[in-house]
Coordinates of C-alpha atoms and ligand atoms in Angstrom, one line a residue:
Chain A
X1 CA 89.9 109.5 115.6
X2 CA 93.5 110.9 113.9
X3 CA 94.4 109.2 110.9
X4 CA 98.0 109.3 109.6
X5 CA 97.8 107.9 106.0
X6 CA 95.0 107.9 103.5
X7 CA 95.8 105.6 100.6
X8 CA 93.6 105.6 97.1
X9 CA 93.2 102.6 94.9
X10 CA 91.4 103.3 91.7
X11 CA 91.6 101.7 87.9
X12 CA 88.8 102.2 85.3
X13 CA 87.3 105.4 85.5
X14 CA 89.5 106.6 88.4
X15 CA 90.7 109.5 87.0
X16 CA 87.5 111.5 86.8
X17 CA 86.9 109.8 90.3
X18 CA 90.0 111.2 91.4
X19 CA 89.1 115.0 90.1
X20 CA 86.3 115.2 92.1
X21 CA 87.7 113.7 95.6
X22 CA 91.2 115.7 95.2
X23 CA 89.5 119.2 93.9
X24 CA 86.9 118.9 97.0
X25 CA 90.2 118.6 99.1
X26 CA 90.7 122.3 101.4
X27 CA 94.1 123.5 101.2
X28 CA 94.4 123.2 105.2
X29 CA 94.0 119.3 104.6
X30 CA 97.1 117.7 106.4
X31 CA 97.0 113.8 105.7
X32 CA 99.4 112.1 103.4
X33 CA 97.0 110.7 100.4
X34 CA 99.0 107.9 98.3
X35 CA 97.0 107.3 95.3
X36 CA 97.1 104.0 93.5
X37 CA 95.2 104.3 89.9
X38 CA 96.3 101.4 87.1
X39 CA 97.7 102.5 84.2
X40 CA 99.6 101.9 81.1
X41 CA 103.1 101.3 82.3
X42 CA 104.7 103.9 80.0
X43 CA 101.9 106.1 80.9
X44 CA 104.6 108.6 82.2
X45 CA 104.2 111.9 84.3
X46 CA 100.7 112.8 83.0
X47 CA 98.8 111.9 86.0
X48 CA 100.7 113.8 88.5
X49 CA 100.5 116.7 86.2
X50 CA 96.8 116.6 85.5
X51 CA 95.4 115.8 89.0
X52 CA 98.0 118.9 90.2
X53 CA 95.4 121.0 88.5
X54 CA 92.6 120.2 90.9
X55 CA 93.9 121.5 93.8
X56 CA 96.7 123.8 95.5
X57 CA 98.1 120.4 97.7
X58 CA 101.4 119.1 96.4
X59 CA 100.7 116.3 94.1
X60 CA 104.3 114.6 93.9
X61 CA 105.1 111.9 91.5
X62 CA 107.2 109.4 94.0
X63 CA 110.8 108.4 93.5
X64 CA 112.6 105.8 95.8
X65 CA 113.0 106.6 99.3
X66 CA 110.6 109.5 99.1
X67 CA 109.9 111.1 102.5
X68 CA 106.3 111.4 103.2
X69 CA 105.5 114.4 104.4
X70 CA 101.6 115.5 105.9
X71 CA 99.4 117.1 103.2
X72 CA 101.2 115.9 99.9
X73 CA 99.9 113.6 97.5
X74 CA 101.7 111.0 96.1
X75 CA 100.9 109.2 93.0
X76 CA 102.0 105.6 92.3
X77 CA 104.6 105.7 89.1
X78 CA 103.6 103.4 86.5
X79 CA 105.1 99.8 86.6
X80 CA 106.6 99.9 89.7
X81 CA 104.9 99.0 93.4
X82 CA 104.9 101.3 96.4
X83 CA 105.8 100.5 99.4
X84 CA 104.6 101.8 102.3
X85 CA 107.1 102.4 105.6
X86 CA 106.7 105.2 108.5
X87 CA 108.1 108.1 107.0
X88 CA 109.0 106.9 103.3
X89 CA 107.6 105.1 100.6
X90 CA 110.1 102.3 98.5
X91 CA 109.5 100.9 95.4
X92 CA 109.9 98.0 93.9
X93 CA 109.9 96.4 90.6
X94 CA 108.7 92.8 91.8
X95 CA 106.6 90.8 89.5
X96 CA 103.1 92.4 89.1
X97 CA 100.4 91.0 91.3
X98 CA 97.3 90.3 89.8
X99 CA 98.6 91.7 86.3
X100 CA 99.0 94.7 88.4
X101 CA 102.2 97.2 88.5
X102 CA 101.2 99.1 90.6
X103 CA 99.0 96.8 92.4
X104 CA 96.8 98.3 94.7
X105 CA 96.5 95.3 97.3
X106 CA 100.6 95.6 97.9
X107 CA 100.4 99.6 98.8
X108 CA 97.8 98.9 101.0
X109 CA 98.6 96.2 102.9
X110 CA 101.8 97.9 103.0
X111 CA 100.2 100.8 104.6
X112 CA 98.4 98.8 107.1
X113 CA 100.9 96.9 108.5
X114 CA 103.3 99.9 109.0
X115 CA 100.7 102.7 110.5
X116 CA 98.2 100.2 111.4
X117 CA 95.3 101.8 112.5
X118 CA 96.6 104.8 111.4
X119 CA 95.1 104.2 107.9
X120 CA 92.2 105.5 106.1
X121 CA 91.7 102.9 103.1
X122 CA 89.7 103.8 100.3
X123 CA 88.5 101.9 97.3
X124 CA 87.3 103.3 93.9
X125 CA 86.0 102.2 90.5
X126 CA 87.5 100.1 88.9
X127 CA 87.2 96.9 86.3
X128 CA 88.8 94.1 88.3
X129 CA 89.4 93.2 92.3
X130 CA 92.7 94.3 93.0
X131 CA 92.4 96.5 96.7
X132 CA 90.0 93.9 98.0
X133 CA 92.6 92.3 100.1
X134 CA 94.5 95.3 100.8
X135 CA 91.2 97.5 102.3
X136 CA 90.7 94.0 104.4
X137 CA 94.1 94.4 105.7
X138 CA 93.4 98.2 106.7
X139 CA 89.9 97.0 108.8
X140 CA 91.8 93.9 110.0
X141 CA 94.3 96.5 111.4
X142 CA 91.9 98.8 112.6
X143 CA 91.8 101.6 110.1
X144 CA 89.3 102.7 108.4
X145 CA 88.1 101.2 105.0
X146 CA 85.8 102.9 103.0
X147 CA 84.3 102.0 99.3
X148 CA 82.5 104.2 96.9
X149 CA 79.0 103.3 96.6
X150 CA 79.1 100.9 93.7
X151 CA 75.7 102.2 91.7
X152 CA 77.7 105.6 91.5
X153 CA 80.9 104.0 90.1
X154 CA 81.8 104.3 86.3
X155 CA 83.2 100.8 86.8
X156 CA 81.5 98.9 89.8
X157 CA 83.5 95.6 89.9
X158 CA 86.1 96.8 92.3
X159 CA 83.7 98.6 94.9
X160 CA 82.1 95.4 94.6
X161 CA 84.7 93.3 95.5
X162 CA 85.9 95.3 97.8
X163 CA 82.6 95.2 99.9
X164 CA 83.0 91.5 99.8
X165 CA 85.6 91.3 101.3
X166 CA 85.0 94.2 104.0
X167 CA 81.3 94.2 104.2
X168 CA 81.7 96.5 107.3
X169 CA 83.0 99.1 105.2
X170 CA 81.6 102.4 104.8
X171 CA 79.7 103.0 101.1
X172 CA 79.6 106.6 100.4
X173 CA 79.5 108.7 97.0
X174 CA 82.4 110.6 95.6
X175 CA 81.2 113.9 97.3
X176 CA 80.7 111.9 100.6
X177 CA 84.5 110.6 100.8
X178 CA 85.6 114.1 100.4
X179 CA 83.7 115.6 102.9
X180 CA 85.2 112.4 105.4
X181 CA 88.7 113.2 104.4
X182 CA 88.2 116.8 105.1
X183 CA 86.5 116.3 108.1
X184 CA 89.4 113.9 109.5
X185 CA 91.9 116.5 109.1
X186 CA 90.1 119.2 110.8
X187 CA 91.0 120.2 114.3
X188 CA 88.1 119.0 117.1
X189 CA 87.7 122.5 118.0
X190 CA 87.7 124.1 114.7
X191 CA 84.9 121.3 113.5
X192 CA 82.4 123.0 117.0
X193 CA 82.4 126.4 115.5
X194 CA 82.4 125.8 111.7
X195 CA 79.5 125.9 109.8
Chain B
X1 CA 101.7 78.8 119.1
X2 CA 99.6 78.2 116.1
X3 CA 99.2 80.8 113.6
X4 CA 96.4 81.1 111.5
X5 CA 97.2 80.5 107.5
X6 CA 95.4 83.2 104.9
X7 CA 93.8 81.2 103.0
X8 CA 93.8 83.5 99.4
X9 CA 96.4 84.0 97.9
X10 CA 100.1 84.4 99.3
X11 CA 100.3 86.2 102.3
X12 CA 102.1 89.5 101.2
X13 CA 102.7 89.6 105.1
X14 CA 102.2 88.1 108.5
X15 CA 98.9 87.2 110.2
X16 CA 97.0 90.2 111.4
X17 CA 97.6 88.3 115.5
X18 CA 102.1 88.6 114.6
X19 CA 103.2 91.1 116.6
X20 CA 105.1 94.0 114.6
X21 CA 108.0 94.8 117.0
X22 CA 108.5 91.0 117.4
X23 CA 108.5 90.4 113.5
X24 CA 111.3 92.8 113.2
X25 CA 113.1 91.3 115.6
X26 CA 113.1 87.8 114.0
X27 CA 113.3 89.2 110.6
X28 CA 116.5 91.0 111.8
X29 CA 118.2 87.8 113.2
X30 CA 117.6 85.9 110.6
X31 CA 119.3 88.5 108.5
X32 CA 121.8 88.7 110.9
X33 CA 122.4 84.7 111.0
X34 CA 122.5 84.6 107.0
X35 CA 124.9 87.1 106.9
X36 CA 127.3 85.3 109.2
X37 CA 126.7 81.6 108.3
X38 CA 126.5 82.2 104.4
X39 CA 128.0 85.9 103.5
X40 CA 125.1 87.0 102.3
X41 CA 124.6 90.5 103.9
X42 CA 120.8 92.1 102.9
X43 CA 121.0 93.6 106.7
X44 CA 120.5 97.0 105.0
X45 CA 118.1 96.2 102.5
X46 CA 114.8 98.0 102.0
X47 CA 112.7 96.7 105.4
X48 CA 109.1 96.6 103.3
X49 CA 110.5 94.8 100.5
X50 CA 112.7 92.6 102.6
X51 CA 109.7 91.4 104.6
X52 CA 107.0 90.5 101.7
X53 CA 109.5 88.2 100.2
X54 CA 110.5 86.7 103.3
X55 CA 106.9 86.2 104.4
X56 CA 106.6 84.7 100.5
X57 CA 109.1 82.2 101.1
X58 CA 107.8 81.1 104.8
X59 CA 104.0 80.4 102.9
X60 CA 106.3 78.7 100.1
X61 CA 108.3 76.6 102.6
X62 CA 104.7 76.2 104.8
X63 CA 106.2 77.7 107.8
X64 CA 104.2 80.0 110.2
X65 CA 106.7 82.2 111.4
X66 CA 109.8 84.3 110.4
X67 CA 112.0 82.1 113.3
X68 CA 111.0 79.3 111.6
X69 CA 112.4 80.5 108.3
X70 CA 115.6 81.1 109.7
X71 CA 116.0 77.9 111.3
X72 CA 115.3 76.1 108.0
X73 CA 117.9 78.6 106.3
X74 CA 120.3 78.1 108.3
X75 CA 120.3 74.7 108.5
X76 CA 119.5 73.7 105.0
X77 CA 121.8 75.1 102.2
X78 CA 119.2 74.3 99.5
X79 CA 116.3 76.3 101.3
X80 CA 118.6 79.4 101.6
X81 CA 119.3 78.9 97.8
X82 CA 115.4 79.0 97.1
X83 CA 115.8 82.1 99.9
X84 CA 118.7 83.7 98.0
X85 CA 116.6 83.9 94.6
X86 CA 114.1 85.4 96.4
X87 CA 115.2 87.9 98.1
X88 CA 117.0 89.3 94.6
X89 CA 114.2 90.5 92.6
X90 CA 115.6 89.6 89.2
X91 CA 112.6 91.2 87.0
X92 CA 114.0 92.8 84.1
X93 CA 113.3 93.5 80.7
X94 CA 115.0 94.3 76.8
X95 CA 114.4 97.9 76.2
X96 CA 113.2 98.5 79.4
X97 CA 111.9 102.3 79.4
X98 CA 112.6 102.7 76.0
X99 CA 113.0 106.7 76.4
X100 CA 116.0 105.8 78.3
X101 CA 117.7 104.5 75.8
X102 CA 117.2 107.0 73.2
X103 CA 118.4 108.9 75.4
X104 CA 121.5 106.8 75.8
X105 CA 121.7 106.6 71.9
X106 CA 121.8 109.9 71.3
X107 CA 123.3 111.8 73.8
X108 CA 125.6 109.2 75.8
X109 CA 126.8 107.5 72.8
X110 CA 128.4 110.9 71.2
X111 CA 130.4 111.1 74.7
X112 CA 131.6 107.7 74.6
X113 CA 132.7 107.9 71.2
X114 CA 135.1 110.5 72.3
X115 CA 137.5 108.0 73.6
X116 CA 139.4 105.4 71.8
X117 CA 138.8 102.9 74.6
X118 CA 135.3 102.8 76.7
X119 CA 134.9 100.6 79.6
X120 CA 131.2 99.9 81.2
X121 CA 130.2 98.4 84.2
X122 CA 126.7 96.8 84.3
X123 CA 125.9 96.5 88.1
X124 CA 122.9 94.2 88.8
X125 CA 122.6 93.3 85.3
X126 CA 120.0 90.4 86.3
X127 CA 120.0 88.2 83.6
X128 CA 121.4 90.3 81.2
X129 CA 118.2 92.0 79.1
X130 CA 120.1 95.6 79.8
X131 CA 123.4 94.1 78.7
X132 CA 122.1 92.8 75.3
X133 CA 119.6 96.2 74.7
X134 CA 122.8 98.8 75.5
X135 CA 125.3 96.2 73.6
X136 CA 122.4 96.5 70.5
X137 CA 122.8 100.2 70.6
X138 CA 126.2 100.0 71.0
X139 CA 126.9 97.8 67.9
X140 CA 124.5 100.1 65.6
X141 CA 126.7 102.9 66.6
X142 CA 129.9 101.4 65.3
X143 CA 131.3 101.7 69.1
X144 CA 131.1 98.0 70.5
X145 CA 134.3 96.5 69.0
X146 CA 135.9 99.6 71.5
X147 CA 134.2 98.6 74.4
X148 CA 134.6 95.8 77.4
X149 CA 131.8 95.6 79.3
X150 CA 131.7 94.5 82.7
X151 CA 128.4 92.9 84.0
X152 CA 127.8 91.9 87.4
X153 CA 125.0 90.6 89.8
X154 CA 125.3 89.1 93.4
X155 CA 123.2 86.2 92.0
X156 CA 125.3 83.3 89.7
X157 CA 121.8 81.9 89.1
X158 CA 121.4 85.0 86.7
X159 CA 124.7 85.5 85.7
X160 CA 124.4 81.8 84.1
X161 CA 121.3 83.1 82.1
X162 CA 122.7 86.2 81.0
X163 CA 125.6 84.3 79.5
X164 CA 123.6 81.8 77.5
X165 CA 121.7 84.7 75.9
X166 CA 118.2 83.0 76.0
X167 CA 114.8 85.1 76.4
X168 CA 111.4 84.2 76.6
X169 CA 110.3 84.5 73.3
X170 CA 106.8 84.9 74.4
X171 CA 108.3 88.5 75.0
X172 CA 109.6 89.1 71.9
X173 CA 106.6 91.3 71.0
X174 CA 107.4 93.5 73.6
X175 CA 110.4 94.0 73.2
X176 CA 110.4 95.1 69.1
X177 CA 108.0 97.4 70.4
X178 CA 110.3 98.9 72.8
X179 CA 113.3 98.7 70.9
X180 CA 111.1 100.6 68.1
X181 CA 110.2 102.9 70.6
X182 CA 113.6 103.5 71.7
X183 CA 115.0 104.3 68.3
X184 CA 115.8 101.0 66.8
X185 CA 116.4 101.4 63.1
X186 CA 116.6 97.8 61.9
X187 CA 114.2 94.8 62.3
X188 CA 114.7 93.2 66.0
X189 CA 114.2 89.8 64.2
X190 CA 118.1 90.0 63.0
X191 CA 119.3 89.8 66.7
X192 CA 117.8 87.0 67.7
X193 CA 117.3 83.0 66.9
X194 CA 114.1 81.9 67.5
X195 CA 114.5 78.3 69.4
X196 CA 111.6 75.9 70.9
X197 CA 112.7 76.9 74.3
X198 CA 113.5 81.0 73.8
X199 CA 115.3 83.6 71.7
X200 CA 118.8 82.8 71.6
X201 CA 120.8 86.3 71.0
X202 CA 123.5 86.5 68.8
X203 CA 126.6 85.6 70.8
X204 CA 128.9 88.2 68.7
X205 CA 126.7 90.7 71.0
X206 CA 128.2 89.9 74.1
X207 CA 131.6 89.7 72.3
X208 CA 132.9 91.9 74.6
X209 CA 131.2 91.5 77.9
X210 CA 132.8 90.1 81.0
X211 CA 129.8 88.0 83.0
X212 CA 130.9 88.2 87.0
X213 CA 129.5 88.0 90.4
X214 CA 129.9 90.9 92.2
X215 CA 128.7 91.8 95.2
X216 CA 127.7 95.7 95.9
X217 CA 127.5 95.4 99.6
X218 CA 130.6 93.5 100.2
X219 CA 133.2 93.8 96.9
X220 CA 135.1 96.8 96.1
X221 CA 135.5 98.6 92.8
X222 CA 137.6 96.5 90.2
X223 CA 138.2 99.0 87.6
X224 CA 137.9 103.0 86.3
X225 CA 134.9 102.8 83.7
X226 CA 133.6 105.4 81.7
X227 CA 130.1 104.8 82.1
X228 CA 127.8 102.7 84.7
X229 CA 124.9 101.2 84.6
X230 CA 123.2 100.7 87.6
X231 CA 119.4 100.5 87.0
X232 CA 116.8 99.4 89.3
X233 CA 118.8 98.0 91.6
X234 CA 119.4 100.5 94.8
X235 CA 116.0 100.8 95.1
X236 CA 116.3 97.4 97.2
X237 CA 118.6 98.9 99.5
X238 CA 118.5 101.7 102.9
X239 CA 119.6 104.8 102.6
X240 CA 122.8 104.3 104.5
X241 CA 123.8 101.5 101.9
X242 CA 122.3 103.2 98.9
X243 CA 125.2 106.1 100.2
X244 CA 127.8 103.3 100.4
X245 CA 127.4 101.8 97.4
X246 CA 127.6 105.8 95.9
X247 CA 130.8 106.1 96.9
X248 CA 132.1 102.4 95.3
X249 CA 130.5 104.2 91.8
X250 CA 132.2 107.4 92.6
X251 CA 135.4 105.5 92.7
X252 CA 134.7 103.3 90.3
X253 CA 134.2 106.7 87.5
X254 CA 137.0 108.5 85.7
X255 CA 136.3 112.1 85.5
X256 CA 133.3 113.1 83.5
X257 CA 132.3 109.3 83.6
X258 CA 128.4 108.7 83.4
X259 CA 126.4 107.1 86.0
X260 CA 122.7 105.8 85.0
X261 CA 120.4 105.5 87.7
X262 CA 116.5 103.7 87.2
X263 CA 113.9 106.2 86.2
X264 CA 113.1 106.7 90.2
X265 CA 115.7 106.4 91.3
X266 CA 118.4 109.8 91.9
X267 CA 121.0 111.1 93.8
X268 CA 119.1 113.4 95.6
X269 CA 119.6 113.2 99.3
X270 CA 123.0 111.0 99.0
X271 CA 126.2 112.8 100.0
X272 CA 127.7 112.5 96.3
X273 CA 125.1 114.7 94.7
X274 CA 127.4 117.4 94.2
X275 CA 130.4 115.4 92.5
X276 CA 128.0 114.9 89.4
X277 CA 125.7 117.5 87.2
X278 CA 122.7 116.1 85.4
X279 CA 123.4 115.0 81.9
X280 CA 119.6 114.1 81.6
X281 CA 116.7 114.9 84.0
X282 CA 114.0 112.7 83.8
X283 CA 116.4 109.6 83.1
X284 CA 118.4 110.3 85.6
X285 CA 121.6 110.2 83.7
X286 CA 124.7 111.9 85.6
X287 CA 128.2 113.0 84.7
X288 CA 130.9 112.4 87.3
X289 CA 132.2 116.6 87.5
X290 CA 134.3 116.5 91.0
Ligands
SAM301 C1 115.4 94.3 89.5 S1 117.0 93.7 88.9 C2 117.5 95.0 87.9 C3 117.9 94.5 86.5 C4 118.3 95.6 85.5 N1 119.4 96.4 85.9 C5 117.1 96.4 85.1 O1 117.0 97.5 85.5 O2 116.2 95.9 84.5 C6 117.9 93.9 90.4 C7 119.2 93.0 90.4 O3 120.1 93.5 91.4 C8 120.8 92.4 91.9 N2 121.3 92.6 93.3 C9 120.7 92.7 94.4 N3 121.5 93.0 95.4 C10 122.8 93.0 94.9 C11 124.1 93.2 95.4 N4 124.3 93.4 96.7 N5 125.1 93.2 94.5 C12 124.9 93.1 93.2 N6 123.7 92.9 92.7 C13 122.7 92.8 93.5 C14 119.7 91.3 92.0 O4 120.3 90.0 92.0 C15 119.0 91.5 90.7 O5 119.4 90.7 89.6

């Protein structure tokens, strides 16, 4: 199956989380990643520039109208929402949903109903529910909706929830969603002769 | 045919059964029809944005379908009110990235206090928080008696608001903080009356300030400014109209006139981005230079 969008949603405890999936990440990986992780809304440029030190992809912070282009990843500015469309992502300052800005549940679903089944959904730790819904929308579409398995999460509510809603979903470890996205991304004859 | 309602939580989008190509189709008549019937053009507004708060106000109205919407629109002039204040995201705040308007106090005032006259244009002022924080900084710099200030939304709805001067006060909190945090020497207290139903702010702020509607997409520039504001606002619009509504700002500058975008929002990709240089990276403050 070829994917065209991954998209991350994360909160408490995500940033370790987010270390260890984006540092497993090989430099020939070629899907889009947009990463949703709550924050502080004057939290600034500091996740970009941290998560930038994990791997040699392009982690972008995302202005309006950003093109996305195969192999970046793009982090969700604080206190705005992303927007999903084939080929760009918009933001928006519309009221937070959930308490959220960004909420994870609006990038998603965003990303579903553009690429449809073209979606990889993935949910994180986290301390509250936000992404449920939006990783429903990816399986509902036909994507793919994987959770983190929530005994290994730092924060298990949102994993939780998450499963809930998509009880279909896959539950894998930190190390195991990794190893999917970099499987996903590798070409079907390249995957025969690797080790 | 019957469409299945979500049952939690607003829809933030059609059923999963609603065909895609078909949704844009309605969603672009009904565009198309509010446009012609009311004036109202959002035919070149941001598509994902566009279509959650459309597909907000059809679980509002308790439609099932875009085509439904536009019938009800179009038909009733009170509905396409309720429509009209959605679709113009009026979310804004006092102080609002408070880095920006240190910024503004201490490397845009200097500029502006080079002429013996400034003129600034607030363009999608909402209802009015941006006027009141740069009129604040303004006044503490000595430079607001010099200045008109021009402040203009598409929506009368906020204009009404911005004039009266009223904010939640259950934001005050917030917005001390930020105006600490963007340089604010005095208390915050000294602008504002606190009322049972808000903050009223003091109305000698706003001495100065024009309120008017003004439409980006349709209305042409109405003056030379030296500075203007336009914040958080293009982000709801195309590329193509984001361009267009460049070149009413270009004309709208006198040489070495400022132009302040959102925080993510720039003029990178858009056909004026070599008329300005950048007074101010990362808050996307330019100066008119061609
Ligand atoms: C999110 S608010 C921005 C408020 C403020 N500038 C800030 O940054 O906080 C966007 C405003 O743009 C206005 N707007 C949208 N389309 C417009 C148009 N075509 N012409 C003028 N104003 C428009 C909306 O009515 C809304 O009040």
């Amino acid at each position: 199956m070829t994917y065209e969008i991954a998209v991350i949603g994360t909160s408490w405890g995500g940033l370790a989380a987010l270390h260890q999936i984006l540092g497993a990440l090989p430099s020939s990986f070629r899907l889009p990643v947009v990463v949703v992780q709550h924050r502080h809304k004057d939290s600034g440029q500091f996740l970009p520039r941290v998560l930038q030190d994990d791997t040699s992809l392009c982690v972008c912070d995302v202005e309006d109208k950003t093109p996305i282009v195969s192999g970046n990843i793009y982090i969700a500015p604080a206190n705005y929402h992303v927007l999903i469309e084939r080929g760009h992502l918009s933001l928006s300052t519309d009221e937070p949903v959930a308490f959220s800005r960004p909420s994870i549940d609006v990038t998603f679903i965003s990303a579903a109903d553009a690429y449809r089944k073209g979606v990889v959904g993935i949910v994180l730790t986290g301390a509250n529910s936000d992404g449920a819904r939006g990783l429903k929308r990816v399986s509902d579409r036909g994507g793919l909706a994987i959770v983190q398995r929530p005994e290994t999460a730092e924060s298990s509510i949102m994993p939780a929830a998450a499963l809930r809603q998509v009880p279909g979903a896959r539950v894998l470890t930190l190390a195991e969603i990794a190893d999917v996205l970099a499987a996903l991304t590798v070409a079907p004859a390249q995957r025969r002769t690797g080790t | 045919m019957a469409l299945p309602l979500s049952d939690s939580g607003p829809l933030e989008g059609p059923p999963v059964s609603y065909d895609p190509d078909l949704e844009r189709i309605e969603i672009e008549l009904l565009l198309e029809g509010v446009y012609r019937h009311y004036g109202f053009d959002f035919r070149s507004y941001a598509y994902a944005s566009i279509r959650r708060r459309l597909w907000k106000r059809v679980e509002a109205e308790g439609l099932r379908s875009i085509s439904e919407l536009q019938a009800l629109a179009l038909h009733d002039a009170t509905a396409m009110d309720r429509l009209l204040l959605d679709l113009s995201i009026s979310v804004t705040a006092m102080f609002r990235d408070p880095d920006f308007y240190r910024v503004f106090r201490q490397e845009v005032v200097p500029l502006l206090r080079t002429y013996p006259f400034i003129r600034i244009w607030h363009a999608g002022c909402s209802t009015g928080e941006e006027v009141y924080s740069a009129a604040i900084v303004l006044e503490e710099e000595g430079l607001l008696d010099r200045a008109r200030i021009y402040a203009t939304d598409i929506n009368d709805r906020v204009l009404k608001q911005a004039k009266a001067g009223i904010f939640p006060l259950n934001r005050m909190q917030e917005y001390t903080e930020n105006y600490i945090n963007a340089g604010g020497q005095r208390s915050f207290s000294e602008y504002y009356t606190a009322m049972y139903d808000g903050a009223l702010f003091s109305p000698s702020l706003t001495r100065n300030t024009v309120f008017s509607q003004h439409n980006l997409v349709t209305d042409r520039s109405f003056s030379e400014f030296h500075m203007v504001f336009c914040r958080n606002v293009l982000i709801y619009f195309d590329r193509a109209l984001q361009d267009r509504v460049h070149a009413l700002f270009y004309d709208s500058l006198v040489m070495l006139g400022i132009l302040a975008l959102g925080s993510k929002e720039s003029l990178r990709f858009s056909q004026y981005e070599d008329c300005y240089e950048m007074l101010h990276v990362k808050e996307r403050i330019y100066r008119k230079v061609r």
